[in-house]
């Protein structure tokens, strides 16, 4: 598949190619945060904490909405005093009862898995937080006595485009009510002032990655060109950035149609490094004397994409492989990649609150996946093969 580099520097051509307005939808992330925070506050999301901390929190999300659960577990951390359990579908764990909280997330409010889990949780007397479109079956469950239902923020210029009807384009509308619920329960620190900082960071990223910005100064366009023609290996430097890696791999597959694998350090260092000696690596580096016209075209090569937390964060001091700090493991993996001929791209978060740093990594890779799709002649919002699969499954 060829990549049209020139398209990325032509704002008008990009707008014409982006028929589903994916880039515009990504640019509304900050607005989604603000509107969703207002909706959640008006809905009384803090009422989920009136009976105190639950014994456990079950997050029910599926498909493009599953990143909501990834982000919550990353922010809560392994030391969270309340277990956070992720379920994509049924059955609801047998132990869930009146002492627990179930948060069900679905943009349409009709996803079978989250809907069934929420309905069963309500039947057992558990608290239920619904995060779904108003008037949907899931919203009906969340509106019952003792539960809380938050409608989905639409953001500015809502025009029912294909991009805005997908959970990939509505990430922040779905995530913010969950973050406010978790803050009320004292599981994460994401109060309204932090969400304001989050919205501002997303606005800054949208400005830096705007379509009118030329590729050599636009970090998302640069990343898209670096990933073109490669098989990306998305590697996070810790638990927090692992949520961004999961989102990046999903967006590359669903948006740019590029299969990507992901991992997180320090646990996955050996598996990633082992792949540098495989058929998709370039042992000894690229052949600079290869003739692109006479020689056979080179196949896709691995590209290491490192997602790194801001310098000076606690990940620096955590022990990694062989007891070394995680940052030392990151550097060792990057050096091994260079020696094996595997090129590396990096996205490094700027300082800020954990959710703000995570959001910057997500936004950058979201834009990069969209630009890669458009430069490859692909509609980033619609996949005929996914539609075909859904029709086959009824």
Coordinates of C-alpha atoms in Angstrom, one line a residue:
X1 CA 0.0 0.0 0.0
X2 CA 1.4 3.4 -1.0
X3 CA 1.3 6.4 1.2
X4 CA 0.6 9.9 -0.3
X5 CA 3.0 12.1 1.6
X6 CA 1.9 15.2 -0.2
X7 CA -1.7 14.8 1.0
X8 CA -0.6 15.4 4.5
X9 CA 0.6 18.9 3.6
X10 CA -2.6 19.8 1.8
X11 CA -5.3 20.9 4.3
X12 CA -8.0 21.1 1.6
X13 CA -7.2 17.7 0.2
X14 CA -7.1 16.2 3.7
X15 CA -10.6 17.7 4.4
X16 CA -11.9 16.2 1.2
X17 CA -10.4 12.8 1.9
X18 CA -11.7 12.8 5.5
X19 CA -15.3 12.3 4.5
X20 CA -16.3 11.1 8.0
X21 CA -14.7 14.1 9.7
X22 CA -12.5 12.0 11.9
X23 CA -9.8 14.7 12.3
X24 CA -12.5 17.2 13.4
X25 CA -13.9 14.7 15.8
X26 CA -10.5 14.1 17.4
X27 CA -10.1 17.8 17.7
X28 CA -13.2 18.1 19.9
X29 CA -11.6 15.9 22.7
X30 CA -11.2 18.9 25.0
X31 CA -14.8 20.0 24.4
X32 CA -16.0 16.5 25.1
X33 CA -14.3 16.6 28.5
X34 CA -15.9 19.8 29.4
X35 CA -19.4 18.9 28.3
X36 CA -19.2 15.4 29.8
X37 CA -18.0 16.8 33.1
X38 CA -21.0 19.1 33.2
X39 CA -23.5 16.3 32.3
X40 CA -22.0 14.0 34.9
X41 CA -22.2 16.6 37.6
X42 CA -25.8 17.5 36.7
X43 CA -26.7 13.8 36.8
X44 CA -25.4 13.5 40.3
X45 CA -22.5 11.1 39.6
X46 CA -21.2 11.7 43.1
X47 CA -24.3 9.9 44.5
X48 CA -22.6 6.6 43.7
X49 CA -20.4 7.3 46.7
X50 CA -23.2 8.1 49.2
X51 CA -23.1 4.6 50.6
X52 CA -19.3 4.7 51.0
X53 CA -16.7 2.8 49.1
X54 CA -17.9 -0.3 47.4
X55 CA -16.3 -3.7 48.0
X56 CA -15.3 -3.9 44.4
X57 CA -15.9 -2.0 41.1
X58 CA -16.8 -3.9 38.0
X59 CA -16.4 -2.0 34.7
X60 CA -18.4 -3.4 31.8
X61 CA -17.2 -2.1 28.4
X62 CA -16.8 -3.7 25.0
X63 CA -15.0 -3.0 21.7
X64 CA -14.0 0.7 21.3
X65 CA -15.3 1.5 24.7
X66 CA -13.0 -1.0 26.4
X67 CA -10.2 1.7 26.7
X68 CA -12.4 3.3 29.4
X69 CA -11.7 0.3 31.6
X70 CA -8.0 0.3 30.6
X71 CA -7.6 3.9 31.6
X72 CA -9.4 3.5 34.9
X73 CA -7.3 0.5 36.0
X74 CA -4.1 2.3 34.9
X75 CA -5.0 5.3 37.0
X76 CA -6.2 3.3 40.0
X77 CA -2.9 1.4 40.0
X78 CA -2.0 -2.0 41.4
X79 CA -2.1 -0.6 45.0
X80 CA -5.8 0.5 44.8
X81 CA -7.6 -0.4 48.0
X82 CA -10.7 -1.4 46.0
X83 CA -10.4 -4.1 43.3
X84 CA -11.3 -2.9 39.8
X85 CA -12.5 -5.8 37.7
X86 CA -13.0 -5.5 33.9
X87 CA -15.7 -7.5 32.1
X88 CA -16.3 -7.4 28.4
X89 CA -19.4 -9.5 28.6
X90 CA -21.3 -12.0 30.7
X91 CA -21.8 -13.6 33.0
X92 CA -21.6 -11.2 35.9
X93 CA -19.2 -12.6 38.6
X94 CA -21.2 -14.6 41.1
X95 CA -19.9 -12.6 44.0
X96 CA -21.3 -9.3 42.8
X97 CA -24.0 -8.0 45.1
X98 CA -25.4 -5.0 47.1
X99 CA -21.9 -4.1 48.3
X100 CA -20.5 -3.6 44.8
X101 CA -20.6 -1.0 42.1
X102 CA -21.0 -1.9 38.4
X103 CA -20.2 0.8 35.8
X104 CA -21.5 0.0 32.3
X105 CA -20.3 1.9 29.3
X106 CA -21.8 1.9 25.8
X107 CA -22.1 4.7 23.4
X108 CA -25.3 3.4 21.9
X109 CA -26.5 2.0 25.2
X110 CA -27.4 -1.2 23.3
X111 CA -24.2 -3.3 23.5
X112 CA -25.3 -6.7 24.6
X113 CA -22.5 -7.4 27.1
X114 CA -22.6 -4.2 29.2
X115 CA -26.4 -4.1 29.0
X116 CA -26.7 -7.6 30.3
X117 CA -24.2 -7.1 33.1
X118 CA -25.9 -3.8 34.2
X119 CA -29.3 -5.4 34.2
X120 CA -28.1 -8.4 36.3
X121 CA -26.2 -6.2 38.7
X122 CA -29.4 -4.1 39.3
X123 CA -31.4 -7.3 39.8
X124 CA -28.9 -8.3 42.5
X125 CA -29.1 -4.9 44.3
X126 CA -25.7 -3.6 43.3
X127 CA -25.2 0.0 42.6
X128 CA -25.1 0.7 38.8
X129 CA -23.6 3.6 37.0
X130 CA -24.8 3.9 33.4
X131 CA -22.7 5.8 30.8
X132 CA -24.8 5.7 27.6
X133 CA -27.0 7.5 25.1
X134 CA -30.2 8.9 26.6
X135 CA -33.3 6.8 25.9
X136 CA -31.3 3.6 25.3
X137 CA -31.9 0.3 27.2
X138 CA -28.7 0.8 29.3
X139 CA -29.8 4.4 30.2
X140 CA -33.1 2.9 31.4
X141 CA -31.2 0.6 33.8
X142 CA -29.0 3.4 35.0
X143 CA -32.1 5.6 35.7
X144 CA -33.7 3.2 38.1
X145 CA -33.8 4.1 41.8
X146 CA -30.4 4.3 43.5
X147 CA -28.5 4.2 40.2
X148 CA -27.0 7.0 38.2
X149 CA -27.3 7.5 34.4
X150 CA -25.1 10.0 32.5
X151 CA -25.9 10.8 28.9
X152 CA -23.1 11.0 26.3
X153 CA -21.7 14.4 25.5
X154 CA -21.9 15.3 21.8
X155 CA -19.4 18.2 21.7
X156 CA -19.5 21.2 19.3
X157 CA -20.8 20.9 15.8
X158 CA -22.5 17.6 16.4
X159 CA -23.8 16.6 12.9
X160 CA -24.2 12.8 13.2
X161 CA -21.0 12.1 11.2
X162 CA -19.8 8.5 11.1
X163 CA -16.8 9.4 13.3
X164 CA -18.9 10.8 16.1
X165 CA -21.2 7.8 16.1
X166 CA -18.3 5.5 17.0
X167 CA -16.9 4.9 20.5
X168 CA -13.4 5.5 19.1
X169 CA -14.5 9.1 18.4
X170 CA -16.3 9.6 21.7
X171 CA -13.6 8.3 24.0
X172 CA -13.6 11.3 26.3
X173 CA -17.4 11.6 26.4
X174 CA -17.5 8.0 27.7
X175 CA -14.5 8.3 30.0
X176 CA -15.1 11.5 32.0
X177 CA -18.2 10.3 33.9
X178 CA -16.3 7.1 35.0
X179 CA -13.4 9.3 36.2
X180 CA -15.7 11.5 38.2
X181 CA -17.3 8.5 39.8
X182 CA -13.9 7.1 40.7
X183 CA -12.9 10.4 42.1
X184 CA -16.0 10.6 44.3
X185 CA -15.1 7.1 45.5
X186 CA -11.5 8.2 46.2
X187 CA -10.1 5.6 43.9
X188 CA -8.3 8.0 41.6
X189 CA -7.6 11.7 41.8
X190 CA -9.6 13.3 38.9
X191 CA -11.6 16.2 40.3
X192 CA -13.0 18.9 38.2
X193 CA -9.8 21.1 38.3
X194 CA -7.8 18.1 37.0
X195 CA -10.3 17.6 34.3
X196 CA -10.0 21.2 33.3
X197 CA -6.2 20.6 33.0
X198 CA -7.0 17.5 30.9
X199 CA -9.2 19.5 28.5
X200 CA -6.6 22.1 28.1
X201 CA -3.9 19.5 27.3
X202 CA -6.2 17.9 24.7
X203 CA -6.8 21.4 23.2
X204 CA -3.0 22.0 23.0
X205 CA -2.5 18.6 21.3
X206 CA -5.3 19.3 18.8
X207 CA -3.6 22.6 17.9
X208 CA -0.2 21.0 17.5
X209 CA -1.7 18.1 15.3
X210 CA -4.1 20.3 13.3
X211 CA -4.5 19.4 9.6
X212 CA -3.2 22.8 8.4
X213 CA 0.1 22.2 10.2
X214 CA 2.9 21.0 7.8
X215 CA 4.2 17.5 8.4
X216 CA 7.7 18.5 9.5
X217 CA 6.3 20.5 12.5
X218 CA 3.2 18.4 13.1
X219 CA 4.1 15.6 15.5
X220 CA 1.2 13.3 14.6
X221 CA 1.9 13.6 10.8
X222 CA 5.6 12.9 11.4
X223 CA 4.7 9.8 13.4
X224 CA 2.3 8.7 10.7
X225 CA 5.0 8.8 8.1
X226 CA 7.4 7.0 10.3
X227 CA 4.9 4.2 10.9
X228 CA 4.0 3.9 7.2
X229 CA 4.9 0.6 5.6
X230 CA 5.8 -1.0 9.0
X231 CA 4.5 -3.5 11.5
X232 CA 4.4 -1.4 14.7
X233 CA 5.4 -2.8 18.1
X234 CA 3.9 -0.4 20.6
X235 CA 5.8 -0.5 23.8
X236 CA 4.8 1.4 27.0
X237 CA 7.2 2.2 29.8
X238 CA 4.9 1.3 32.6
X239 CA 1.4 0.6 33.8
X240 CA 0.1 4.1 33.1
X241 CA 1.4 4.3 29.5
X242 CA 0.2 0.7 28.9
X243 CA -3.3 2.1 28.6
X244 CA -2.1 4.4 25.9
X245 CA -0.4 1.5 24.2
X246 CA -3.6 -0.5 24.1
X247 CA -5.5 2.4 22.6
X248 CA -2.7 3.0 20.0
X249 CA -2.7 -0.6 18.9
X250 CA -6.5 -0.6 18.6
X251 CA -6.5 2.7 16.7
X252 CA -3.8 1.5 14.3
X253 CA -5.8 -1.6 13.6
X254 CA -9.3 -0.1 13.4
X255 CA -8.5 3.3 11.9
X256 CA -5.4 2.7 9.7
X257 CA -5.9 -1.0 9.1
X258 CA -2.4 -1.7 10.3
X259 CA -1.9 -4.7 12.6
X260 CA 0.1 -3.7 15.7
X261 CA 1.2 -5.6 18.8
X262 CA 1.7 -4.0 22.1
X263 CA 3.4 -4.6 25.4
X264 CA 4.5 -2.8 28.6
X265 CA 7.8 -2.6 30.4
X266 CA 9.4 -4.1 32.3
X267 CA 7.4 -7.4 31.9
X268 CA 7.4 -7.6 28.1
X269 CA 11.0 -6.5 27.4
X270 CA 12.2 -10.0 26.5
X271 CA 9.3 -10.8 24.2
X272 CA 9.8 -7.6 22.3
X273 CA 13.5 -7.9 22.0
X274 CA 13.2 -11.5 20.8
X275 CA 11.2 -10.4 17.8
X276 CA 14.1 -8.2 16.7
X277 CA 15.8 -11.4 15.4
X278 CA 12.8 -12.6 13.4
X279 CA 11.7 -12.3 9.8
X280 CA 10.2 -8.8 10.1
X281 CA 13.4 -7.3 11.5
X282 CA 16.3 -6.1 9.3
X283 CA 19.4 -7.9 10.6
X284 CA 22.5 -5.8 10.1
X285 CA 20.3 -2.8 9.2
X286 CA 18.8 -1.7 5.9
X287 CA 20.8 -2.2 2.7
X288 CA 21.7 1.3 1.6
X289 CA 22.9 -0.1 -1.8
X290 CA 19.5 -1.7 -2.6
X291 CA 18.1 -0.6 -6.0
X292 CA 14.3 0.0 -5.5
X293 CA 13.8 -0.6 -9.3
X294 CA 15.9 -3.7 -9.8
X295 CA 15.8 -5.4 -6.4
X296 CA 12.7 -7.0 -5.0
X297 CA 10.7 -4.6 -2.9
X298 CA 11.4 -4.9 0.8
X299 CA 8.5 -6.3 2.9
X300 CA 7.1 -4.5 5.9
X301 CA 9.6 -4.2 8.8
X302 CA 9.1 -3.9 12.5
X303 CA 8.9 -0.4 13.9
X304 CA 9.3 0.1 17.6
X305 CA 7.0 2.8 19.0
X306 CA 7.9 3.8 22.5
X307 CA 5.3 5.5 24.6
X308 CA 7.1 7.2 27.5
X309 CA 5.8 8.9 30.6
X310 CA 7.1 12.4 31.4
X311 CA 10.7 12.5 32.7
X312 CA 11.0 12.5 36.5
X313 CA 7.9 10.4 37.1
X314 CA 7.8 7.6 39.6
X315 CA 8.4 5.0 36.8
X316 CA 12.0 6.1 36.8
X317 CA 12.6 4.4 40.1
X318 CA 10.6 1.3 39.8
X319 CA 12.7 -1.9 39.5
X320 CA 12.6 -3.6 36.0
X321 CA 14.3 -6.5 34.5
X322 CA 17.3 -7.7 36.6
X323 CA 16.5 -5.0 39.1
X324 CA 17.4 -2.1 36.9
X325 CA 15.1 1.1 36.9
X326 CA 12.5 1.0 34.2
X327 CA 14.0 3.9 32.4
X328 CA 17.3 2.0 32.1
X329 CA 15.3 -0.9 30.6
X330 CA 13.7 1.4 28.1
X331 CA 17.1 2.7 27.0
X332 CA 18.4 -0.9 26.8
X333 CA 15.5 -2.0 24.6
X334 CA 16.0 1.1 22.3
X335 CA 19.7 0.3 21.9
X336 CA 19.0 -3.3 21.1
X337 CA 16.5 -2.2 18.5
X338 CA 19.1 0.1 16.8
X339 CA 21.7 -2.6 16.7
X340 CA 19.2 -5.1 15.2
X341 CA 18.2 -2.6 12.5
X342 CA 14.7 -1.9 14.0
X343 CA 13.9 1.8 13.8
X344 CA 12.3 3.5 16.7
X345 CA 9.8 6.3 17.2
X346 CA 9.0 7.9 20.5
X347 CA 6.2 9.8 22.0
X348 CA 7.0 11.4 25.4
X349 CA 4.4 13.0 27.6
X350 CA 4.9 16.4 29.1
X351 CA 4.6 16.9 32.9
X352 CA 1.2 17.0 34.5
X353 CA -1.3 15.0 36.4
X354 CA -1.3 11.2 35.5
X355 CA -4.6 11.4 33.5
X356 CA -3.3 14.5 31.7
X357 CA 0.0 12.8 30.7
X358 CA -1.9 9.7 29.6
X359 CA -4.3 11.8 27.5
X360 CA -1.5 13.5 25.6
X361 CA -0.1 10.1 24.5
X362 CA -3.6 8.9 23.5
X363 CA -4.3 12.1 21.5
X364 CA -1.0 12.0 19.7
X365 CA -1.4 8.4 18.5
X366 CA -5.1 8.9 17.7
X367 CA -4.2 11.7 15.3
X368 CA -1.3 9.7 13.9
X369 CA -3.5 6.7 13.1
X370 CA -6.0 9.0 11.4
X371 CA -3.3 10.7 9.3
X372 CA -1.8 7.3 8.3
X373 CA -5.2 6.1 7.2
X374 CA -5.9 9.1 5.1
X375 CA -2.5 9.1 3.5
X376 CA -3.0 5.5 2.6
X377 CA -6.4 6.2 0.9
X378 CA -8.4 4.7 3.7
X379 CA -11.6 6.0 5.3
X380 CA -10.5 6.0 8.9
X381 CA -14.1 5.7 10.2
X382 CA -15.6 2.9 8.2
X383 CA -14.3 -0.7 7.6
X384 CA -16.2 -2.8 5.1
X385 CA -14.7 -5.9 6.6
X386 CA -16.0 -5.1 10.1
X387 CA -19.4 -4.3 8.6
X388 CA -19.3 -7.7 6.8
X389 CA -18.4 -9.5 10.0
X390 CA -21.3 -7.9 11.8
X391 CA -23.7 -8.9 9.1
X392 CA -22.5 -12.5 9.1
X393 CA -23.0 -12.6 12.9
X394 CA -26.5 -11.2 12.6

